[in-house]
XYZ file of C-alpha atoms in Angstrom:
782
model
C -10.682 8.595 29.759
C -7.753 6.184 30.063
C -9.614 3.019 29.058
C -7.123 1.889 26.409
C -5.367 -1.455 27.229
C -1.774 -1.236 28.545
C 0.993 -1.195 25.959
C 2.772 -4.041 27.672
C 0.050 -6.482 26.651
C 0.795 -5.886 22.975
C 4.342 -7.113 23.276
C 3.336 -10.502 24.508
C 2.427 -11.316 20.899
C 6.058 -12.041 19.995
C 7.139 -12.886 23.533
C 10.276 -10.734 23.479
C 9.512 -8.250 26.265
C 7.537 -10.247 28.809
C 10.090 -10.065 31.603
C 10.711 -6.346 31.288
C 7.092 -5.268 31.016
C 5.808 -7.508 33.766
C 8.237 -5.813 36.119
C 7.173 -2.265 35.307
C 3.479 -2.708 34.620
C 2.183 -2.829 38.237
C 3.982 0.377 39.253
C 2.968 2.147 36.089
C -0.669 1.201 36.319
C -0.924 2.256 39.966
C 0.527 5.633 39.100
C -1.795 6.136 36.138
C -4.871 4.967 37.977
C -4.191 7.374 40.794
C -3.606 10.195 38.364
C -6.599 9.218 36.267
C -9.213 10.399 38.753
C -7.354 13.610 39.461
C -6.833 14.533 35.792
C -10.229 13.659 34.370
C -12.713 14.948 36.932
C -11.478 17.497 39.432
C -8.846 19.388 37.435
C -8.969 21.620 34.405
C -6.792 21.154 31.325
C -4.301 23.671 32.686
C -3.972 21.791 35.966
C -3.605 18.454 34.238
C -0.734 19.784 32.121
C 0.954 21.096 35.256
C 0.667 17.655 36.876
C 2.009 15.969 33.735
C 5.012 18.302 33.696
C 5.697 17.490 37.332
C 5.598 13.745 36.641
C 7.945 14.138 33.655
C 10.520 15.892 35.846
C 10.270 13.597 38.871
C 9.238 10.065 37.867
C 11.592 7.224 36.931
C 11.754 5.410 33.605
C 9.279 2.662 34.545
C 6.560 5.123 35.498
C 7.286 7.403 32.515
C 6.695 4.485 30.158
C 3.012 4.138 31.069
C 2.659 7.895 31.602
C 3.801 8.665 28.047
C 1.293 6.303 26.518
C -1.598 7.782 28.492
C -0.553 11.382 27.793
C -0.455 10.811 24.024
C -3.812 9.049 24.124
C -5.361 11.939 26.061
C -3.873 14.630 23.772
C -4.887 13.164 20.419
C -7.740 10.881 21.417
C -8.452 7.426 20.110
C -10.422 6.655 16.959
C -12.748 9.533 16.137
C -12.198 11.177 19.523
C -10.187 14.408 19.174
C -8.694 14.513 22.663
C -7.776 18.085 23.528
C -9.229 19.359 20.210
C -6.062 21.204 19.245
C -7.677 22.542 16.074
C -10.393 24.310 18.095
C -8.045 25.991 20.577
C -7.494 29.374 18.939
C -4.429 31.605 19.117
C -4.267 35.267 18.144
C -1.201 36.952 16.703
C -0.532 40.626 16.156
C 2.718 41.698 14.484
C 4.196 38.219 15.037
C 3.650 38.539 18.790
C 1.413 36.019 20.501
C -1.318 37.326 22.759
C -3.192 34.208 23.834
C -5.204 33.089 26.781
C -3.547 31.143 29.572
C -4.945 27.726 28.633
C -3.896 27.882 24.959
C -0.506 29.238 25.981
C 0.123 26.324 28.337
C -1.003 23.757 25.757
C 1.266 25.216 23.086
C 4.292 25.431 25.383
C 3.749 21.855 26.579
C 3.629 20.438 23.018
C 6.080 22.713 21.176
C 9.487 21.511 20.017
C 11.094 22.689 23.262
C 8.223 21.542 25.478
C 7.992 18.860 28.120
C 6.413 16.332 25.768
C 9.687 16.063 23.831
C 11.694 15.923 27.043
C 9.649 12.841 27.855
C 10.240 11.417 24.366
C 14.016 11.828 24.652
C 14.109 10.294 28.138
C 12.386 7.174 26.859
C 14.627 7.002 23.782
C 17.612 6.217 26.003
C 16.309 2.642 26.334
C 16.032 1.081 22.869
C 13.877 -1.773 24.267
C 10.949 0.539 25.016
C 8.455 0.358 22.152
C 4.872 1.517 21.740
C 2.279 -0.223 19.620
C -0.273 1.313 17.274
C -2.908 -1.209 16.202
C -4.295 -1.124 12.674
C -7.834 -1.350 14.053
C -7.440 2.164 15.515
C -6.388 3.738 12.199
C -8.437 5.118 9.275
C -9.224 2.459 6.708
C -7.041 4.061 3.987
C -3.992 4.139 6.242
C -4.714 0.650 7.561
C -4.767 -0.812 4.051
C -1.610 1.063 3.146
C 0.277 -0.296 6.157
C -0.931 -3.854 5.623
C 0.552 -3.733 2.116
C 3.896 -2.334 3.297
C 5.896 -5.578 3.102
C 9.480 -4.796 2.154
C 9.022 -1.055 2.171
C 11.705 1.097 3.671
C 10.175 2.383 6.904
C 6.974 0.570 7.816
C 8.306 -2.823 6.750
C 10.915 -2.822 9.526
C 8.427 -1.745 12.197
C 5.463 -4.021 11.555
C 4.200 -6.085 14.467
C 3.003 -9.546 13.388
C 0.642 -12.080 14.890
C 2.600 -15.293 15.424
C -0.423 -17.481 14.669
C -1.347 -15.998 11.294
C 1.871 -14.179 10.333
C -0.276 -11.170 9.466
C 0.642 -7.622 10.521
C -1.528 -6.246 13.309
C 0.186 -2.944 14.101
C 3.346 -0.868 14.259
C 6.010 -1.002 16.974
C 7.581 2.454 17.371
C 9.908 4.240 19.742
C 8.652 7.208 21.756
C 9.521 9.947 19.228
C 8.082 7.958 16.318
C 4.951 7.180 18.303
C 4.280 10.806 19.190
C 4.935 12.198 15.694
C 2.814 9.463 14.090
C -0.142 10.386 16.311
C 0.444 14.094 15.720
C 0.373 13.678 11.924
C -2.600 11.318 12.204
C -4.534 14.028 14.072
C -4.506 16.076 10.847
C -6.952 13.593 9.315
C -9.398 14.385 12.143
C -9.601 18.078 11.343
C -13.180 19.200 10.927
C -14.530 19.632 7.403
C -15.440 23.306 7.313
C -18.274 24.908 5.411
C -16.804 25.781 2.006
C -18.936 28.907 1.742
C -17.567 30.370 4.980
C -14.329 32.186 4.242
C -14.761 35.044 6.706
C -12.104 34.151 9.238
C -9.907 36.264 11.457
C -6.541 36.663 9.754
C -4.865 37.182 13.128
C -6.280 33.958 14.522
C -4.921 30.446 14.112
C -5.330 27.092 15.823
C -2.903 25.514 18.264
C -2.503 22.560 15.903
C -1.430 24.779 12.988
C 0.968 26.703 15.223
C 2.521 23.432 16.356
C 2.864 22.261 12.739
C 4.717 25.438 11.808
C 6.875 25.091 14.898
C 7.804 21.491 13.997
C 8.552 22.484 10.394
C 10.940 25.194 11.507
C 12.626 23.135 14.235
C 13.045 19.689 12.668
C 13.608 21.053 9.139
C 15.774 24.061 10.066
C 16.477 26.675 7.426
C 19.630 28.163 8.925
C 21.361 25.062 10.283
C 21.747 21.444 9.256
C 19.429 18.695 10.463
C 22.445 17.111 12.183
C 22.623 20.116 14.527
C 19.167 19.655 16.066
C 19.243 19.655 19.864
C 19.588 17.602 21.918
C 22.383 15.608 20.327
C 21.403 11.977 20.912
C 24.355 9.721 21.675
C 22.426 6.482 22.091
C 21.162 4.146 19.385
C 17.605 5.262 18.581
C 17.337 3.360 15.307
C 17.610 -0.152 16.632
C 14.752 -2.467 15.700
C 12.787 -4.743 17.964
C 14.860 -7.838 18.909
C 13.688 -11.182 17.561
C 11.072 -9.380 15.444
C 10.331 -10.883 12.045
C 11.453 -8.623 9.211
C 9.699 -8.894 5.869
C 11.914 -6.746 3.710
C 13.627 -7.140 0.378
C 16.921 -5.656 1.421
C 19.155 -5.716 4.434
C 19.135 -1.929 4.635
C 15.948 -1.664 6.653
C 15.906 2.022 7.455
C 15.655 3.418 3.937
C 12.853 5.852 3.247
C 12.960 5.809 -0.560
C 14.239 3.542 -3.259
C 16.578 5.900 -5.001
C 17.762 9.510 -4.942
C 19.557 11.106 -7.878
C 21.773 14.071 -7.066
C 20.912 17.339 -8.793
C 24.406 18.205 -9.923
C 24.920 14.864 -11.670
C 22.196 15.594 -14.207
C 22.916 19.285 -14.569
C 26.612 18.784 -15.303
C 26.180 15.842 -17.713
C 27.970 13.407 -15.448
C 27.054 9.794 -14.930
C 23.967 9.135 -12.869
C 25.004 7.914 -9.444
C 22.126 6.080 -7.832
C 22.606 4.955 -4.266
C 20.581 4.030 -1.245
C 20.232 6.913 1.186
C 20.381 5.709 4.765
C 19.043 7.435 7.823
C 21.526 8.257 10.523
C 21.556 9.184 14.172
C 22.065 12.830 13.199
C 19.222 13.349 10.703
C 16.633 10.650 11.425
C 14.269 13.012 13.283
C 14.089 15.420 10.340
C 13.502 12.614 7.864
C 10.897 11.055 10.103
C 8.883 14.265 10.591
C 8.792 15.047 6.862
C 7.979 11.415 6.033
C 4.999 11.254 8.406
C 3.506 14.529 7.197
C 3.891 13.587 3.540
C 2.815 9.965 3.864
C -0.216 10.473 6.115
C -1.492 13.857 4.935
C -1.012 13.251 1.213
C -1.597 9.516 0.819
C -4.472 9.050 3.278
C -6.294 12.383 2.871
C -8.630 10.915 0.256
C -12.321 11.695 0.645
C -15.183 13.205 -1.326
C -15.367 16.152 1.086
C -11.803 17.352 1.780
C -10.910 19.312 4.878
C -10.159 22.986 4.335
C -7.935 23.187 7.400
C -5.787 20.241 6.334
C -5.561 21.595 2.784
C -4.146 24.831 4.164
C -1.639 22.920 6.292
C -0.499 20.941 3.241
C 0.261 24.213 1.495
C 2.394 25.330 4.455
C 4.219 21.994 4.298
C 4.868 22.292 0.540
C 6.070 25.856 0.922
C 8.473 24.896 3.710
C 9.837 21.997 1.648
C 10.587 24.436 -1.176
C 12.404 26.882 1.080
C 14.260 24.050 2.820
C 15.387 22.427 -0.457
C 16.315 25.673 -2.182
C 18.852 26.399 0.536
C 20.806 23.357 -0.637
C 21.820 25.293 -3.736
C 23.726 27.649 -1.462
C 24.782 24.962 1.047
C 25.518 21.858 -1.048
C 27.108 19.990 1.848
C 23.663 19.477 3.434
C 22.583 16.341 1.566
C 19.182 16.159 3.248
C 18.186 19.528 1.816
C 19.168 18.300 -1.647
C 16.989 15.189 -1.676
C 14.071 15.778 0.679
C 11.702 17.453 -1.810
C 12.518 14.832 -4.453
C 11.486 12.123 -1.991
C 7.991 13.466 -1.475
C 7.247 15.000 -4.896
C 5.495 11.850 -6.146
C 3.114 11.835 -3.162
C 2.397 15.534 -3.737
C 1.599 14.854 -7.405
C -0.707 11.930 -6.596
C -2.551 14.057 -4.033
C -2.982 16.944 -6.513
C -3.954 14.629 -9.362
C -6.683 12.931 -7.349
C -8.307 16.120 -6.108
C -7.920 17.961 -9.422
C -10.510 15.518 -10.724
C -12.581 14.890 -7.566
C -12.716 18.272 -5.802
C -16.282 19.572 -5.250
C -17.615 22.002 -7.836
C -17.517 25.142 -5.715
C -15.262 28.084 -4.934
C -13.247 26.076 -2.406
C -11.308 24.746 -5.413
C -9.196 27.872 -4.923
C -7.465 26.111 -2.010
C -6.331 23.176 -4.139
C -5.311 25.568 -6.904
C -3.112 27.446 -4.435
C -1.452 24.182 -3.351
C -0.761 23.222 -6.952
C 0.611 26.600 -8.004
C 2.710 26.685 -4.851
C 4.301 23.340 -5.706
C 5.101 24.044 -9.371
C 6.785 27.386 -8.653
C 9.884 26.586 -6.582
C 11.554 29.777 -7.796
C 9.114 31.811 -5.734
C 10.726 30.468 -2.557
C 14.365 30.957 -3.472
C 15.140 33.945 -1.278
C 18.695 34.326 -2.543
C 17.762 34.527 -6.225
C 16.382 37.420 -8.231
C 12.727 38.096 -8.804
C 11.020 35.317 -10.760
C 10.328 37.430 -13.828
C 13.952 38.567 -14.045
C 15.311 35.010 -14.202
C 17.250 34.357 -17.371
C 16.894 31.262 -19.515
C 20.245 29.928 -18.344
C 19.224 30.357 -14.707
C 15.973 28.496 -15.353
C 17.884 25.625 -16.964
C 20.573 25.485 -14.311
C 18.370 25.778 -11.223
C 14.951 24.401 -12.085
C 15.239 22.093 -15.081
C 15.733 18.979 -12.960
C 12.721 19.887 -10.787
C 10.531 20.421 -13.870
C 11.775 17.115 -15.323
C 10.972 15.178 -12.128
C 7.520 16.761 -11.861
C 6.631 17.085 -15.545
C 3.163 15.601 -14.987
C 2.353 18.421 -12.569
C 2.888 20.897 -15.396
C 1.303 19.050 -18.317
C -1.386 16.671 -17.063
C -2.627 18.845 -14.209
C -2.753 21.918 -16.458
C -4.988 19.973 -18.830
C -7.209 18.865 -15.916
C -7.524 22.464 -14.704
C -8.488 23.776 -18.156
C -11.115 21.038 -18.519
C -12.534 21.982 -15.137
C -12.803 25.681 -15.989
C -14.347 24.836 -19.369
C -17.250 23.093 -17.623
C -18.157 25.918 -15.223
C -19.326 29.500 -15.496
C -16.226 31.691 -15.226
C -18.195 34.956 -15.374
C -17.835 35.578 -11.659
C -15.317 37.634 -9.686
C -13.716 34.699 -7.895
C -13.566 32.267 -10.819
C -12.190 34.908 -13.206
C -9.376 35.638 -10.754
C -8.618 31.905 -10.437
C -8.345 31.528 -14.215
C -6.124 34.597 -14.483
C -3.750 33.392 -11.741
C -3.454 29.945 -13.312
C -2.620 31.251 -16.781
C -0.253 33.873 -15.433
C 1.890 31.143 -13.838
C 2.204 29.240 -17.126
C 3.274 32.360 -19.019
C 6.358 32.613 -16.837
C 9.370 33.318 -19.089
C 10.889 30.127 -20.530
C 8.621 27.747 -18.582
C 6.572 26.438 -21.546
C 9.695 26.412 -23.678
C 11.542 24.215 -21.164
C 8.534 21.883 -20.883
C 8.377 21.450 -24.660
C 12.126 20.887 -24.800
C 11.906 18.164 -22.128
C 9.014 16.503 -23.982
C 10.914 16.577 -27.270
C 13.957 15.079 -25.566
C 11.823 12.281 -24.088
C 10.009 11.506 -27.357
C 13.160 11.554 -29.497
C 14.891 9.146 -27.078
C 18.349 10.157 -28.274
C 21.323 8.336 -26.819
C 22.791 11.568 -25.384
C 19.610 12.091 -23.374
C 19.503 8.589 -21.950
C 20.017 9.643 -18.348
C 17.229 12.258 -18.557
C 14.844 9.786 -20.145
C 15.696 7.213 -17.496
C 14.877 9.697 -14.748
C 11.567 10.654 -16.386
C 10.589 7.021 -16.944
C 11.217 6.178 -13.292
C 9.148 9.168 -12.168
C 6.282 8.220 -14.509
C 6.245 4.612 -13.309
C 6.356 5.623 -9.651
C 3.589 8.203 -10.108
C 1.199 6.416 -12.487
C 2.264 2.775 -12.642
C 4.106 0.639 -15.221
C 1.327 0.809 -17.860
C 1.294 4.615 -18.011
C 1.772 6.201 -21.440
C 2.804 9.841 -21.449
C 0.680 12.298 -23.443
C 2.212 15.513 -24.721
C 1.064 18.812 -23.288
C -0.057 19.983 -26.749
C -1.352 16.727 -28.175
C -4.224 16.942 -30.632
C -6.899 16.201 -28.035
C -5.494 18.594 -25.460
C -4.960 21.376 -27.986
C -8.606 21.145 -28.989
C -9.582 21.495 -25.332
C -7.359 24.580 -25.011
C -8.946 26.141 -28.097
C -12.378 25.310 -26.773
C -11.465 27.158 -23.596
C -10.329 30.137 -25.681
C -13.692 30.113 -27.393
C -15.379 30.101 -24.018
C -13.275 33.086 -22.933
C -14.427 34.954 -26.057
C -18.079 34.235 -25.372
C -17.728 35.023 -21.693
C -16.254 38.393 -22.596
C -19.225 39.053 -24.887
C -21.571 38.288 -22.014
C -19.644 40.640 -19.707
C -19.735 43.343 -22.382
C -23.507 42.932 -22.647
C -23.906 43.352 -18.898
C -21.705 46.442 -18.870
C -23.702 47.949 -21.738
C -26.896 47.426 -19.754
C -25.407 49.301 -16.811
C -24.130 52.117 -19.022
C -27.446 52.444 -20.832
C -29.333 52.599 -17.561
C -26.915 55.182 -16.182
C -27.215 57.297 -19.331
C -31.011 57.185 -19.279
C -31.170 58.143 -15.629
C -28.750 61.018 -16.128
C -31.017 62.390 -18.874
C -34.203 61.945 -16.863
C -35.922 64.460 -14.667
C -36.483 63.999 -10.955
C -40.152 63.139 -11.533
C -39.234 60.434 -14.061
C -36.711 58.943 -11.648
C -39.383 58.685 -8.949
C -42.092 57.268 -11.205
C -39.927 54.797 -13.189
C -37.863 52.088 -11.502
C -34.418 51.046 -12.642
C -34.401 48.959 -15.796
C -31.538 46.781 -14.650
C -32.919 46.122 -11.221
C -31.699 42.504 -11.263
C -28.056 41.679 -11.941
C -25.631 39.101 -10.653
C -22.942 41.612 -9.637
C -22.323 45.295 -9.261
C -20.827 47.511 -11.945
C -17.348 47.469 -10.391
C -17.448 43.661 -10.141
C -18.370 43.327 -13.800
C -15.487 45.627 -14.704
C -13.078 43.477 -12.700
C -14.402 40.342 -14.389
C -13.864 41.924 -17.804
C -10.302 42.918 -16.899
C -9.402 39.430 -15.652
C -11.001 37.630 -18.597
C -9.301 39.933 -21.089
C -5.949 39.250 -19.487
C -6.705 35.525 -19.313
C -7.534 35.412 -23.021
C -4.268 37.137 -23.879
C -2.310 34.754 -21.658
C -4.059 31.675 -23.069
C -3.279 32.792 -26.610
C 0.332 33.261 -25.598
C 0.481 29.734 -24.134
C -0.944 28.139 -27.269
C 1.213 30.203 -29.593
C 4.306 29.101 -27.674
C 3.742 25.612 -29.030
C 5.569 25.630 -32.358
C 3.703 22.495 -33.492
C 0.222 23.903 -32.920
C -2.463 22.080 -34.900
C -5.111 23.917 -36.976
C -8.484 24.647 -35.497
C -11.266 22.102 -35.868
C -13.440 22.680 -38.881
C -16.872 22.726 -37.289
C -16.804 24.911 -34.191
C -20.561 25.057 -34.058
C -20.625 21.429 -32.907
C -18.541 22.194 -29.823
C -20.408 22.113 -26.552
C -19.692 25.136 -24.384
C -21.454 24.917 -21.030
C -22.059 27.579 -18.479
C -22.139 30.522 -20.925
C -25.248 32.639 -20.940
C -26.629 35.241 -23.250
C -24.091 34.828 -26.095
C -24.842 34.907 -29.800
C -22.945 32.731 -32.285
C -21.441 35.686 -34.093
C -20.129 37.399 -30.982
C -16.675 35.928 -31.341
C -16.061 37.997 -34.472
C -16.371 41.243 -32.515
C -13.471 40.581 -30.167
C -10.333 42.442 -31.112
C -8.070 39.871 -29.422
C -9.320 36.841 -31.364
C -6.918 33.946 -31.255
C -7.926 32.572 -34.606
C -7.649 34.160 -38.012
C -10.752 36.175 -38.809
C -11.038 35.076 -42.406
C -10.742 31.401 -41.458
C -13.393 31.866 -38.798
C -15.748 33.448 -41.335
C -15.228 30.535 -43.719
C -15.781 28.061 -40.903
C -19.061 29.589 -39.840
C -20.271 30.511 -43.295
C -22.274 27.349 -43.871
C -23.560 27.252 -40.298
C -24.254 30.826 -39.335
C -24.095 33.411 -42.098
C -26.409 31.500 -44.458
C -29.035 31.124 -41.737
C -31.819 33.647 -41.297
C -30.442 36.515 -39.248
C -32.913 38.075 -36.848
C -32.243 40.968 -34.531
C -33.175 39.898 -31.021
C -32.430 41.129 -27.556
C -30.059 38.998 -25.493
C -32.048 37.858 -22.471
C -30.861 36.775 -19.064
C -30.612 32.988 -18.747
C -31.725 32.087 -15.246
C -30.447 28.894 -13.635
C -33.046 29.151 -10.846
C -36.329 30.969 -10.352
C -35.325 34.646 -9.885
C -37.826 34.983 -7.048
C -35.713 32.545 -5.030
C -32.374 34.277 -5.512
C -30.531 35.410 -2.411
C -30.942 39.044 -1.385
C -29.165 41.390 -3.805
C -27.317 44.579 -2.933
C -30.380 46.806 -3.423
C -32.771 44.509 -1.521
C -33.622 43.917 2.117
C -32.952 40.389 3.366
C -36.068 40.131 5.548
C -38.328 41.480 2.806
C -36.852 38.942 0.372
C -37.737 36.145 2.774
C -41.203 37.659 3.215
C -41.727 37.737 -0.557
C -40.833 34.039 -0.793
C -43.277 33.214 2.007
C -46.082 35.218 0.408
C -45.592 33.570 -2.977
C -45.559 30.078 -1.500
C -48.712 30.848 0.497
C -50.583 32.260 -2.500
C -49.578 29.350 -4.743
C -50.634 26.888 -2.062
C -54.230 28.177 -1.950
C -54.784 30.011 -5.251
C -52.610 28.202 -7.788
C -55.559 26.799 -9.721
C -57.133 30.290 -10.002
C -53.810 31.750 -11.186
C -53.562 29.188 -13.974
C -57.167 29.868 -15.018
C -56.647 33.646 -15.128
C -53.498 33.195 -17.211
C -55.407 31.268 -19.894
C -58.891 32.861 -19.833
C -59.777 35.305 -22.563
C -61.930 37.907 -20.792
C -61.538 41.498 -19.630
C -61.009 40.753 -15.917
C -58.406 38.094 -16.627
C -56.651 40.418 -19.084
C -56.338 43.199 -16.485
C -55.146 40.847 -13.734
C -52.578 39.290 -16.076
C -51.037 42.714 -16.689
C -51.243 43.998 -13.116
C -50.424 40.968 -10.960
C -49.279 37.866 -12.825
C -45.756 37.077 -13.962
C -45.463 35.583 -17.419
C -44.134 32.054 -17.907
C -40.361 32.007 -18.127
C -37.642 29.564 -19.111
C -34.726 28.612 -16.897
C -31.767 26.379 -17.733
C -29.918 23.716 -15.797
C -26.461 22.444 -16.715
C -26.143 18.739 -15.953
C -23.085 16.471 -16.511
C -23.092 14.229 -19.539
C -23.217 10.479 -19.059
C -20.220 9.870 -21.341
C -17.715 10.940 -18.671
C -16.373 13.794 -20.802
C -16.825 16.337 -18.023
C -18.966 18.628 -20.185
C -22.497 19.534 -19.228
C -25.805 19.481 -21.094
C -27.953 22.602 -21.184
C -31.496 21.525 -20.210
C -34.419 24.016 -20.372
C -37.337 24.108 -17.972
C -40.517 26.213 -18.189
C -41.856 27.922 -15.046
C -45.658 28.418 -15.071
C -47.342 31.809 -14.465
C -47.380 32.985 -10.881
C -47.712 36.040 -8.662
C -44.344 37.506 -7.750
C -43.861 39.549 -4.577
C -40.131 40.072 -5.051
C -40.722 43.744 -5.918
C -41.552 44.566 -2.293
C -37.946 43.803 -1.260
C -36.454 46.616 -3.357
C -35.363 49.663 -1.390
C -36.634 51.836 -4.275
C -40.150 50.383 -4.076
C -40.188 50.579 -0.279
C -39.238 54.269 -0.508
C -41.922 54.880 -3.128
C -44.618 53.239 -0.958
C -43.570 55.228 2.101
C -43.680 58.406 0.010
C -47.242 57.693 -1.125
C -48.372 56.893 2.419
C -46.879 60.160 3.616
C -48.807 62.099 0.962
C -52.036 60.328 1.889
C -51.629 61.006 5.605
C -50.732 64.688 5.395
C -52.542 65.829 2.242
C -56.208 64.896 1.861
C -56.325 66.029 -1.772
C -53.588 63.535 -2.697
C -55.917 60.631 -2.057
C -58.110 61.713 -4.948
C -55.167 62.129 -7.356
C -53.553 58.843 -6.367
C -56.866 57.042 -6.793
C -57.342 58.762 -10.151
C -53.851 57.674 -11.231
C -54.544 54.010 -10.551
C -58.022 54.242 -12.101
C -56.452 55.573 -15.287
C -53.893 52.744 -15.156
C -56.695 50.152 -14.937
C -58.443 51.796 -17.889
C -55.123 51.597 -19.765
C -54.928 47.864 -19.066
C -58.495 47.431 -20.328
C -57.724 49.271 -23.555
C -54.615 47.142 -24.108
C -56.687 43.995 -23.760
C -59.422 45.276 -26.075
C -56.830 46.130 -28.727
C -55.274 42.646 -28.448
C -52.065 43.444 -26.546
C -52.826 41.324 -23.442
C -53.715 37.916 -24.795
C -53.649 34.768 -22.595
C -50.227 33.306 -21.829
C -49.055 30.522 -24.151
C -46.223 28.419 -22.769
C -45.564 26.917 -26.219
C -44.339 30.318 -27.434
C -41.353 30.242 -25.063
C -38.448 28.593 -26.835
C -34.708 28.969 -26.572
C -34.333 31.531 -29.366
């Protein structure tokens, strides 16, 4: 387990610690080697932690040096190894009281902010010569590249360890507290990527790693006290750099975390902008360090095509705590760290959200990223000493949140546009997606929010001399977030406004589709209420296949109606709204099924003027031949291969799939012949057993990078469907007939007569020309 090379060997690269480490290495290695066999083989995790705690209390500084390195390596692992697997050790909480097993309890207490691991860190901090090395080769490639490019940067630049032969950085040289917190934050990148479809988790259960994160947030970023009051009060110099170490920095102030911080009150009160370097100090460096590691590692290096759900949830907790921590500065202005901490990390949060807003997988897990985004752009939700968010006045919004909105303007304008484009390209007629759209639009209809955004944009575009300080702040934020070549695009530019109107059109058509589904349910319910018991037994339900239940469709309709109203309100807030495009029929709306072109006229909440819409569509729609046709279900997959519905048995559904595959494997050629032959036997079999050809549609991305999808049809050939056997209604009907046959001999004759008459009926239909061979060419989109 402890196969990693001793830390002392790393310091021989610069030759500054040879004498010290040669003296302590033999004692340290003997102690670790003797403890190695006892910890790894014969003792459980609980016993190993007890032995570690004993060593921390009893051993001297020389032995603790090697012990600390080995403990951290065992806890967090090396490379892809997860060490103690803190994310898989589960805790259970009930009413904020922890009821956990003995092993998880010991692990948490050992690693918490008041645990023995930090006692060890503080003991080693007393000697500023003790440093621990993290090699780039042991880090993820994204973080490795980031650190190698960190010449002259505030934190990493002063802690790089260089190779004397090549003058290239090979690692970081950190003190004990920095080393532990770096490894702890780095462990977040190792969290398992969960199955996005599995959301059924115990709400009272959490991992040890998440509990430790929350504990560190609350302890090192305290809400009630200042960061300078964190215990223990360290009286020794913990910020000293490595002696004789080469420093590749652009300034003599080596311990800066950010380039510049602008005080809130300076902008709000129209005073001169006072820009100054913010230095770390002995009193607050731990708080700054913890927040810096979480933001820099979790947000800058968490870039992958398959994001981790667990880490995404932890990032939301971190953002929420930053909001609460910073909002307290408005009531305690003497705490400077609270005033500037969120501003330091807001650019990293934006870059993280911007990347995943475009690259997140196309599934329901997008809700997690949406929650992170909405959490970040609503700081007023976490101001406990203010009024409710919807009772905030316009003056309060300007006084408290205008600077935050100005700093993070791209999070409100660019990310909103990205979100609308994403929802335009997917089917929003589902319970979960309709709720996501409603929540998004509800946030942006907050009183005065859009108005403040438009005012800030107008101020930036006008570039008036009186707004120079605001424009300077915005320009610096844009350059830091997007680079020097970035050109800002207004929230309601012509291109973006067209996308918003396209989304409104999609909401209209989606509502028409929902209305059609609800009408089908109501018609079926009405017919069944007016039917006798015999008719209910003999006739199955007409709407026996539907995506959702009646209550779910009603919820979808409610959310989409509210979303349409909110979207209209957002667009109407823009006083410079552009007119609608002339030819709406050329717009590509993907993911909408079963909608006619004229359905938008029937919606009472139409965003656009009815007379203008009629004129727009007159040449395209009203002059065309109007034919009354039933709106059919557009399947995206073969309906026989759908998952089990609410009225079906799962095992019978799987059986029906097996039977169809078996029949098609051996009898597919005969099925195709019977579907095309023009004789009496084939005509009867076509009516009794075969399923007609059907068309399904797939929605594939365009190659032009626009994000929209092309609707591609596909014809399914005739087949024999066994899906009907999975219905509880049909199973009940079959059992009823078998019961009659077993207990009443006369019923056999009548049942046989019934099916004989049905076969005769099929024959007559064929003879009169109502059961002709299937023709695939007759199946077109209309």
